[in-house]
Short mmCIF file of N, CA, C and O in Angstrom, two decimals:
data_model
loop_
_atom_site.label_atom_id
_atom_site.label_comp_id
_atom_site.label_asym_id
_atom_site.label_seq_id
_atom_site.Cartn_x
_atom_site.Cartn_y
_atom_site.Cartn_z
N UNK A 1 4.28 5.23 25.25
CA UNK A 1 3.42 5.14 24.10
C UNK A 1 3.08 6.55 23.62
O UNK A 1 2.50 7.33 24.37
N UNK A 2 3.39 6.83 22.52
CA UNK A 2 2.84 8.06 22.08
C UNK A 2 1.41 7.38 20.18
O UNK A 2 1.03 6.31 19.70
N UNK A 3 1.19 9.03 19.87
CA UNK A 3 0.85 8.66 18.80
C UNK A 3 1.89 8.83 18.09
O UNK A 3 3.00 9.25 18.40
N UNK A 4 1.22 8.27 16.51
CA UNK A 4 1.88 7.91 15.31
C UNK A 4 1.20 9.09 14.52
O UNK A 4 -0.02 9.14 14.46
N UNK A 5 2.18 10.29 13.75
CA UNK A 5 1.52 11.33 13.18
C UNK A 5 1.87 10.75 11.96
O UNK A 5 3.09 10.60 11.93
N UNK A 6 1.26 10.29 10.79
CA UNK A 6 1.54 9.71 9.66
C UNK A 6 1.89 10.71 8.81
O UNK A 6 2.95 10.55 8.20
N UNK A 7 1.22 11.76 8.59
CA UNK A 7 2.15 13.33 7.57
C UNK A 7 3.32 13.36 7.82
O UNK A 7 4.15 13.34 6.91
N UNK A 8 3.83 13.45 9.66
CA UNK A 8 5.18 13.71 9.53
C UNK A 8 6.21 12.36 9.24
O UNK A 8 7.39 12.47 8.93
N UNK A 9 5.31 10.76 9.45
CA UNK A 9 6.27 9.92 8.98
C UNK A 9 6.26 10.17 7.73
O UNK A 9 7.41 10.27 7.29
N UNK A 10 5.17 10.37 6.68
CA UNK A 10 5.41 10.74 5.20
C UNK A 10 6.27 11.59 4.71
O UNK A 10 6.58 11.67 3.52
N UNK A 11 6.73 12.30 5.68
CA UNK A 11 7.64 14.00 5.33
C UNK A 11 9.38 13.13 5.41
O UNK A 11 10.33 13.74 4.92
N UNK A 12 9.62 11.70 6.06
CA UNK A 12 10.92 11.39 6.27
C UNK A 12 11.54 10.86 5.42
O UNK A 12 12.71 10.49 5.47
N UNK A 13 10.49 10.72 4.18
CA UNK A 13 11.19 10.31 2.70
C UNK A 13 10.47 10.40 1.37
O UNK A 13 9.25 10.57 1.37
N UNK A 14 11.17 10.30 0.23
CA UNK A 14 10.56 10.54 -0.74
C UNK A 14 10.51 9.49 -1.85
O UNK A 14 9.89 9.68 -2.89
N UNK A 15 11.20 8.37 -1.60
CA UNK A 15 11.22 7.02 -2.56
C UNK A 15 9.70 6.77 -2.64
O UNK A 15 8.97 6.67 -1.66
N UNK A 16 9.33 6.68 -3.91
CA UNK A 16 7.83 5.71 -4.30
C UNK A 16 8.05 4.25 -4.43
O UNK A 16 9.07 3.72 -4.87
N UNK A 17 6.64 3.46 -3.86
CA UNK A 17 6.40 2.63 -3.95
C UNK A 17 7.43 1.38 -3.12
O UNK A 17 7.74 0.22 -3.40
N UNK A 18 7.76 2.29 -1.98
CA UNK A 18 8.82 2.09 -0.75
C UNK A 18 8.07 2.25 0.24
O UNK A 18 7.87 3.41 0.61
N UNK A 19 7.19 0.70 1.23
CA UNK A 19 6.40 1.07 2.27
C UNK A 19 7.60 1.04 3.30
O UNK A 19 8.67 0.45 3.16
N UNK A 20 7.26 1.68 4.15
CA UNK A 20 7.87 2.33 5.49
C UNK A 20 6.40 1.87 7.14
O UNK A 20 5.30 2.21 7.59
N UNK A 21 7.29 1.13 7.30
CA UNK A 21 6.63 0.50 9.01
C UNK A 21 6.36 1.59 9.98
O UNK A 21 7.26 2.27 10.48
N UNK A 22 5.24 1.74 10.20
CA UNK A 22 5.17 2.85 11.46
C UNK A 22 4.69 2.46 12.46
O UNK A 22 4.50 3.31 13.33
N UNK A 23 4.35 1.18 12.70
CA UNK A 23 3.49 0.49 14.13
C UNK A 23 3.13 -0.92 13.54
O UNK A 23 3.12 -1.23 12.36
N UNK A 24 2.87 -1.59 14.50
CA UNK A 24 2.97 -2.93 14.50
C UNK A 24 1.07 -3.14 15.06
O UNK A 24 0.60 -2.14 15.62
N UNK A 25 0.54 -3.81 14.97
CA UNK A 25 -0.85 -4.93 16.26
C UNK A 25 -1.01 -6.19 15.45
O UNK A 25 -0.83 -6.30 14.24
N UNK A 26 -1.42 -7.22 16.37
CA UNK A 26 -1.78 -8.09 16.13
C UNK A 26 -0.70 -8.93 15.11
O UNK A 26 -1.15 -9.88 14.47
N UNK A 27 0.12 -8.72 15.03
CA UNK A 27 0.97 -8.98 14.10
C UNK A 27 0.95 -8.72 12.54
O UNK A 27 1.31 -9.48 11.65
N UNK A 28 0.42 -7.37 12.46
CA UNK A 28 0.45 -6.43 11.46
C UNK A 28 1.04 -5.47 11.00
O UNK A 28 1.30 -4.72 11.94
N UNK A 29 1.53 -4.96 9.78
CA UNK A 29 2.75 -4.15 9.79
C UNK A 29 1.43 -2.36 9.41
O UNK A 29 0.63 -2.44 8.48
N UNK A 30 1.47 -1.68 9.87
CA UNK A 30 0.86 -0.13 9.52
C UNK A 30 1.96 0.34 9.31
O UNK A 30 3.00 0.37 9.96
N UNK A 31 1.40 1.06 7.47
CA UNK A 31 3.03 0.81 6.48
C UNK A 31 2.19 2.75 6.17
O UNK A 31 1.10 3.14 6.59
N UNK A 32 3.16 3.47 5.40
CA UNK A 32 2.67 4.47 4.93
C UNK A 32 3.67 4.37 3.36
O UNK A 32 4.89 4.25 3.45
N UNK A 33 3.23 4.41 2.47
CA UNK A 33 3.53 4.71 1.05
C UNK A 33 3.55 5.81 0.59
O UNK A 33 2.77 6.65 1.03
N UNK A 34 4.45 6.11 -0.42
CA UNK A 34 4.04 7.36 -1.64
C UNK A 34 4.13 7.01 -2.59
O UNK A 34 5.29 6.68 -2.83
N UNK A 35 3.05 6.80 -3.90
CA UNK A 35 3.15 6.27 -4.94
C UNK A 35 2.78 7.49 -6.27
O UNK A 35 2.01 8.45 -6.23
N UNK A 36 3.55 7.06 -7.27
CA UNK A 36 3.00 7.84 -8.21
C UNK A 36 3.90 6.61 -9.60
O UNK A 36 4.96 6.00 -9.67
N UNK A 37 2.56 6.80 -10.57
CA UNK A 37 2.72 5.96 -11.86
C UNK A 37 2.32 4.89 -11.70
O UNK A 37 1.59 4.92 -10.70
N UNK A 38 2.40 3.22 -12.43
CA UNK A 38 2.43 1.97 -11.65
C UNK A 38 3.28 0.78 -11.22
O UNK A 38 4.48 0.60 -11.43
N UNK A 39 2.52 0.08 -10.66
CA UNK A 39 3.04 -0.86 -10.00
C UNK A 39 3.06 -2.02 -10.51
O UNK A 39 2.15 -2.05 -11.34
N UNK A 40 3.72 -3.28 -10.47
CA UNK A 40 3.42 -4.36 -11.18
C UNK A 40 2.26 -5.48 -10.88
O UNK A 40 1.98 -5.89 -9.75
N UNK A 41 1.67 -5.89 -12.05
CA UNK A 41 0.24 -6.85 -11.24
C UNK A 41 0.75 -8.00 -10.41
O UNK A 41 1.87 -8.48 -10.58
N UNK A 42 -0.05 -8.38 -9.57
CA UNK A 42 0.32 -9.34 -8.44
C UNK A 42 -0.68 -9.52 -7.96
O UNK A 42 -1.71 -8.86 -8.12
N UNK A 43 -0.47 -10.66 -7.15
CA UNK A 43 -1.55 -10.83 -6.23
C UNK A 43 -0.61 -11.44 -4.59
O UNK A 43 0.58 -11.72 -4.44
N UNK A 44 -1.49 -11.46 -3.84
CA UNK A 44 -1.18 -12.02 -2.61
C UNK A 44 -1.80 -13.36 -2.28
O UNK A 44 -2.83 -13.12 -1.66
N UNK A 45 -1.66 -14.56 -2.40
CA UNK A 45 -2.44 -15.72 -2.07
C UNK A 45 -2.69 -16.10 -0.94
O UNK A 45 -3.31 -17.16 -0.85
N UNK A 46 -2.35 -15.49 0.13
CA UNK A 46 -2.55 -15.80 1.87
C UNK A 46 -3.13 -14.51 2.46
O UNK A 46 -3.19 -14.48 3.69
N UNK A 47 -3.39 -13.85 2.05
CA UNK A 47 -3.79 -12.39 2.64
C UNK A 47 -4.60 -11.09 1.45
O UNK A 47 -4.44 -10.70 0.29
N UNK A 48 -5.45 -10.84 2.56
CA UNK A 48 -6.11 -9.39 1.60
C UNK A 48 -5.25 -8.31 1.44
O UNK A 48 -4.11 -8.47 1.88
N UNK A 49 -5.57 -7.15 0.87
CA UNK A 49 -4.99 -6.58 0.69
C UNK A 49 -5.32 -5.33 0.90
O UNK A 49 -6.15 -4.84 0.13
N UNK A 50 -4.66 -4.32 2.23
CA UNK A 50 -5.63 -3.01 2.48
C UNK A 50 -5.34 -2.02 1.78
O UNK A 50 -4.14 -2.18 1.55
N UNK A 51 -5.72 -0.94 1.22
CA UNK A 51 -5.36 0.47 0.68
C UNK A 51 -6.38 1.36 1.20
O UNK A 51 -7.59 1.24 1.04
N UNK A 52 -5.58 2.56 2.06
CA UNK A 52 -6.45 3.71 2.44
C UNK A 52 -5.46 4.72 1.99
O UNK A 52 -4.26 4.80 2.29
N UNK A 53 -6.35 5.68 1.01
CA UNK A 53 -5.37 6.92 0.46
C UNK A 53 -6.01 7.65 1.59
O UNK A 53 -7.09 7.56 2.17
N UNK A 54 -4.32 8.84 1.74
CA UNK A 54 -4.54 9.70 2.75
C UNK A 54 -4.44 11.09 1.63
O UNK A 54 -5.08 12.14 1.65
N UNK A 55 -3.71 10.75 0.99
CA UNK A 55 -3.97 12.21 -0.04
C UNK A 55 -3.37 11.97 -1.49
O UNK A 55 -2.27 11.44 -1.68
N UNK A 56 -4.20 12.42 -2.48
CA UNK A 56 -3.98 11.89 -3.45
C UNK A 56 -5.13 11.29 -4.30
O UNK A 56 -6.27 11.68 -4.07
N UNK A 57 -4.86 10.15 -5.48
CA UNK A 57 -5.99 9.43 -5.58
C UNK A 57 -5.22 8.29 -6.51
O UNK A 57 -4.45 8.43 -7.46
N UNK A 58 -5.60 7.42 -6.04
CA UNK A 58 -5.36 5.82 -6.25
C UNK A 58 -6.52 4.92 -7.26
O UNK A 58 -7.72 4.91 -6.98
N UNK A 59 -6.00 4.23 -8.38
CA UNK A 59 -6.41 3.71 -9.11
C UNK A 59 -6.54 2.10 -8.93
O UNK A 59 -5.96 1.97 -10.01
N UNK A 60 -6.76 0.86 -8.57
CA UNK A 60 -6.52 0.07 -8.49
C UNK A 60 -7.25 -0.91 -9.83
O UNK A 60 -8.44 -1.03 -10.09
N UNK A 61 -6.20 -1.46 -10.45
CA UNK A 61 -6.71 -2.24 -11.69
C UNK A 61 -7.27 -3.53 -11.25
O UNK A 61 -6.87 -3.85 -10.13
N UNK A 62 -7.99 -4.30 -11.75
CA UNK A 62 -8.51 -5.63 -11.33
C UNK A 62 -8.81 -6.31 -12.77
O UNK A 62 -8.85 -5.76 -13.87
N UNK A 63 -8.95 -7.29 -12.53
CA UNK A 63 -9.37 -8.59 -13.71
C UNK A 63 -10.60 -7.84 -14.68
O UNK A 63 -10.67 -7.61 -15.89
N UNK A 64 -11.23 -7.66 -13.90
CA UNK A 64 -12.55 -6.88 -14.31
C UNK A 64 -13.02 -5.16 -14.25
O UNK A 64 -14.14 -4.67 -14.34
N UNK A 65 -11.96 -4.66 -14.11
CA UNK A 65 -12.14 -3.53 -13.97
C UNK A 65 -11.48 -2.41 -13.22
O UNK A 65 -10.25 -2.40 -13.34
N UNK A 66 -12.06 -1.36 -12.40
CA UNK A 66 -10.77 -1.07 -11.56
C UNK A 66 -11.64 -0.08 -10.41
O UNK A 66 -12.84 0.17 -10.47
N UNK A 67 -10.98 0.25 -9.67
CA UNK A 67 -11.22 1.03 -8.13
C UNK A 67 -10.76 2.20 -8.11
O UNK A 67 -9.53 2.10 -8.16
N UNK A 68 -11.12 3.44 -8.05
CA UNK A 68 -10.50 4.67 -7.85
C UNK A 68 -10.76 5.12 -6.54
O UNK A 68 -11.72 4.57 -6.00
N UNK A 69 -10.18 5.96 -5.89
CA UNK A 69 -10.18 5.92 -4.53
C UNK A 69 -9.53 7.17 -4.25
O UNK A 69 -8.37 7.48 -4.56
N UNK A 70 -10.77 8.19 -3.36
CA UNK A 70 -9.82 9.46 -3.20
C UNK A 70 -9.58 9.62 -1.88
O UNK A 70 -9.95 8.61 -1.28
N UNK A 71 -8.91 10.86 -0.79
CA UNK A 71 -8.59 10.81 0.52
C UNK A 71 -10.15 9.95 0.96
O UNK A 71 -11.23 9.64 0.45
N UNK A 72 -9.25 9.83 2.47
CA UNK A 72 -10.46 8.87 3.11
C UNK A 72 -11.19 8.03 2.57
O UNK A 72 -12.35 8.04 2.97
N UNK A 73 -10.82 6.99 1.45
CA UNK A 73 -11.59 5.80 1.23
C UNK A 73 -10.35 4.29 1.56
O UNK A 73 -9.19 4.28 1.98
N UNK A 74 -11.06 3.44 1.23
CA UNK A 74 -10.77 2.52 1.21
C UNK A 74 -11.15 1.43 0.44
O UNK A 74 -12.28 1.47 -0.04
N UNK A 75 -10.29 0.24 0.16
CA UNK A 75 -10.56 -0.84 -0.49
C UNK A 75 -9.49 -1.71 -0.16
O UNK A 75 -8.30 -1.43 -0.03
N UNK A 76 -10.17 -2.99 -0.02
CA UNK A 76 -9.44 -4.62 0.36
C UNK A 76 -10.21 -5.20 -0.87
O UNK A 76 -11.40 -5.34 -1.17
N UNK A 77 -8.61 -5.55 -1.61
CA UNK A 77 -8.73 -6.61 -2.33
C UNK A 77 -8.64 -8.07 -2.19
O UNK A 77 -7.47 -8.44 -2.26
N UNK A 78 -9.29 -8.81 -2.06
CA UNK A 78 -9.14 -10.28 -1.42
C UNK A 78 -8.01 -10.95 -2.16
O UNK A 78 -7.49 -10.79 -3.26
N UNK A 79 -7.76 -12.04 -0.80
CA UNK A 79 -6.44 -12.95 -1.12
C UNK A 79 -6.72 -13.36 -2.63
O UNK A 79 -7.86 -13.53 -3.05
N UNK A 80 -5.62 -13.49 -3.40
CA UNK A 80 -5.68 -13.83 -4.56
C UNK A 80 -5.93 -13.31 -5.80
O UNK A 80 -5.75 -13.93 -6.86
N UNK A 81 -6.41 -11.95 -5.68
CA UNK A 81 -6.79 -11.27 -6.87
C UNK A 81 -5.83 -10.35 -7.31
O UNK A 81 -5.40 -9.44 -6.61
N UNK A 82 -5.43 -10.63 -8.74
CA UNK A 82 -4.42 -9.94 -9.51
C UNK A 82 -5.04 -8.58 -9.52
O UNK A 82 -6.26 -8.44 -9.58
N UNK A 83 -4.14 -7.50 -9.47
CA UNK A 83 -4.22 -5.86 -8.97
C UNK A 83 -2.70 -5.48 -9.14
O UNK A 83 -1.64 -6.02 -8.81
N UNK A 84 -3.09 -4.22 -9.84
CA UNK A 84 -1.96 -3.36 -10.16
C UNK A 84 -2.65 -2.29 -10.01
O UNK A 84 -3.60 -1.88 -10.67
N UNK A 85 -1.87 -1.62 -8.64
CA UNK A 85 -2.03 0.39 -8.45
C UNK A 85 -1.70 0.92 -9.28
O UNK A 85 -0.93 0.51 -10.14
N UNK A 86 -2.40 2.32 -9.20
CA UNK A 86 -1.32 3.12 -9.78
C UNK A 86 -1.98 4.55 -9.66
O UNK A 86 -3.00 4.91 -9.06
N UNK A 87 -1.00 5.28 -10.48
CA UNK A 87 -1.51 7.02 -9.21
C UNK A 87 -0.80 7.68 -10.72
O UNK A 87 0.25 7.42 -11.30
N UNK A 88 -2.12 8.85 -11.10
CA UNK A 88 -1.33 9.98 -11.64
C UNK A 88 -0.51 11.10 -11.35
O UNK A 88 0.26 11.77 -12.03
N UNK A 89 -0.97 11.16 -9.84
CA UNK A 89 0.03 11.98 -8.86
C UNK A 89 0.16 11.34 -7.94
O UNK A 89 -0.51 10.44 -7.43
N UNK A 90 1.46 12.04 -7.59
CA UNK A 90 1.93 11.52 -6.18
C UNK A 90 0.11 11.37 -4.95
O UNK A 90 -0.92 12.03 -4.89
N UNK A 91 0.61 10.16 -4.24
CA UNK A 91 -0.57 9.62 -3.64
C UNK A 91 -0.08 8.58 -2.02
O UNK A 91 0.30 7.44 -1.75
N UNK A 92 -0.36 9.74 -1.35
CA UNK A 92 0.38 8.88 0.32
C UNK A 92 -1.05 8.01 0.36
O UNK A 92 -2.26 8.14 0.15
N UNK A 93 0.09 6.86 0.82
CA UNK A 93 -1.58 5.59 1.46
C UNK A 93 -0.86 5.33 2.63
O UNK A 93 0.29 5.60 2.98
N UNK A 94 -1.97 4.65 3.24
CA UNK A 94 -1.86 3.65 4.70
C UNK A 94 -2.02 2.30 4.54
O UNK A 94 -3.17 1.86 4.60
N UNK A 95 -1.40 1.80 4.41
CA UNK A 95 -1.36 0.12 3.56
C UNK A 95 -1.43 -1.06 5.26
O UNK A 95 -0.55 -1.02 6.12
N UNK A 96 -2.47 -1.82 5.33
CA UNK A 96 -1.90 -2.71 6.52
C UNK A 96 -2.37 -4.21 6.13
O UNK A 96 -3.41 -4.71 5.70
N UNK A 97 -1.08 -4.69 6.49
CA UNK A 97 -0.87 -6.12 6.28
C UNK A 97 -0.15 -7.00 6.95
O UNK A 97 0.69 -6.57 7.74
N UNK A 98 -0.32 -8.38 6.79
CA UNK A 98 0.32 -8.97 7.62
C UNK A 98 1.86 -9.07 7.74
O UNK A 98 2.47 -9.27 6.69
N UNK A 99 2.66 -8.95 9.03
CA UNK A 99 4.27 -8.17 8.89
C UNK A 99 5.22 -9.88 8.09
O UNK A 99 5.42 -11.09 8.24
N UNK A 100 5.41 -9.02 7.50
CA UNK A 100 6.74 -9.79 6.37
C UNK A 100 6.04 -10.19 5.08
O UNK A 100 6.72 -10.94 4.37
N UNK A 101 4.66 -9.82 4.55
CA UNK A 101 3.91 -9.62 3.32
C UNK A 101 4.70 -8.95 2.19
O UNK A 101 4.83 -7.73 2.13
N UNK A 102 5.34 -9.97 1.10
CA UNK A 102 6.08 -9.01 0.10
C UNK A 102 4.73 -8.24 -0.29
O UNK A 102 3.56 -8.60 -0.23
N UNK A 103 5.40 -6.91 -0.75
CA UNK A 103 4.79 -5.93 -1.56
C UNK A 103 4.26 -6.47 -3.45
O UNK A 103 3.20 -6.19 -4.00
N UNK A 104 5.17 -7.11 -3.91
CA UNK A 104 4.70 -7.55 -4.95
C UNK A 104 4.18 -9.22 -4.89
O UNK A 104 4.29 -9.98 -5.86
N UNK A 105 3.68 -9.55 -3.76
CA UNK A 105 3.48 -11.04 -3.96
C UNK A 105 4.94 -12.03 -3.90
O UNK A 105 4.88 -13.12 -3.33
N UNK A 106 6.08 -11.60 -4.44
CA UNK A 106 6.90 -12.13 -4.79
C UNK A 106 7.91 -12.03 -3.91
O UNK A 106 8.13 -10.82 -4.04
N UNK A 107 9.01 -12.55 -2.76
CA UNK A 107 9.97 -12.07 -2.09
C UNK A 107 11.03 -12.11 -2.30
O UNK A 107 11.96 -11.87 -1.54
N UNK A 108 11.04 -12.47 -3.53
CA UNK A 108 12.65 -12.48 -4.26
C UNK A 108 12.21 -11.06 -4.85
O UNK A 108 13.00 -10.20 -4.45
N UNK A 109 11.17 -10.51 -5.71
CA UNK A 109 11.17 -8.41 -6.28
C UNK A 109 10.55 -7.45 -5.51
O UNK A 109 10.34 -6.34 -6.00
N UNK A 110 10.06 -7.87 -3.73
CA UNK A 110 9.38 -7.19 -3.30
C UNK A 110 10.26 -5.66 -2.57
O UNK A 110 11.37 -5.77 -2.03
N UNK A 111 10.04 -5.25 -2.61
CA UNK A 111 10.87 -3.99 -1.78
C UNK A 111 11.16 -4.37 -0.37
O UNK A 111 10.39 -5.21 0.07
N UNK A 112 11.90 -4.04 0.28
CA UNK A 112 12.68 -3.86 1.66
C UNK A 112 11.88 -2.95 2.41
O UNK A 112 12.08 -1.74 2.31
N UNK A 113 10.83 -3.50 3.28
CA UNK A 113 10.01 -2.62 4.39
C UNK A 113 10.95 -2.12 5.57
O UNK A 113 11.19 -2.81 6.56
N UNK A 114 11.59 -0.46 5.28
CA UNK A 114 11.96 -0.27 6.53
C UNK A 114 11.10 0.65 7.67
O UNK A 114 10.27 1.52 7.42
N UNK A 115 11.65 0.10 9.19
CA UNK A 115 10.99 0.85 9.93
C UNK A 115 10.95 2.46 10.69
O UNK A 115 11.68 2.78 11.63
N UNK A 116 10.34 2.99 10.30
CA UNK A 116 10.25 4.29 10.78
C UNK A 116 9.82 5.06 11.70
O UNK A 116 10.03 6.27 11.65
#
């Protein structure tokens, strides 16, 4: 068992809006992202939804409004609520969810979580 240095898993690629698996619990995937621009609205209907920016700053749109979020915060959007990210600069997060959770709600347009 070692640790998980998340900068240097962030340093092993540069695709946005491409989560990357870095550890598993409970049957959870701890994903690291790099996002910049946005994402498409969605929601998740079986699961919340975590976002912790590690550097950067993250916008999250909602029905009613929206979430900005700089290093070290956080926000869970609950199962079901339509949300679209999005980042004026590049913006590493720590995303954790339950493992095989499409990224867009959808698993026929969700991205391919590989492990790192």
């Amino acid at each position: 068992m070692t640790a998980i240095n998340l900068a240097d898993k962030l340093s092993t690629f540069t695709a946005h809006w491409s989560p990357r698996i870095v550890g598993s619990f409970n049957g959870h995937d701890l994903m690291v992202v790099k996002v910049l621009g946005e994402f498409v609205w969605h929601d998740h209907p079986e699961t919340d939804d975590f976002f912790m920016v590690l550097s950067g700053e993250l916008t999250i749109d909602l029905p009613d409004g929206a979430v900005t979020l700089k290093p070290g915060e956080v926000f869970v959007v609950p199962k079901g609520v339509q949300h679209r990210p999005r980042a004026a600069v590049e913006t590493h997060l720590l995303l954790i969810e339950p493992a095989g959770t499409p990224n867009t709600g959808d698993p026929a347009t969700a991205a391919t979580k590989v492990r790192i």
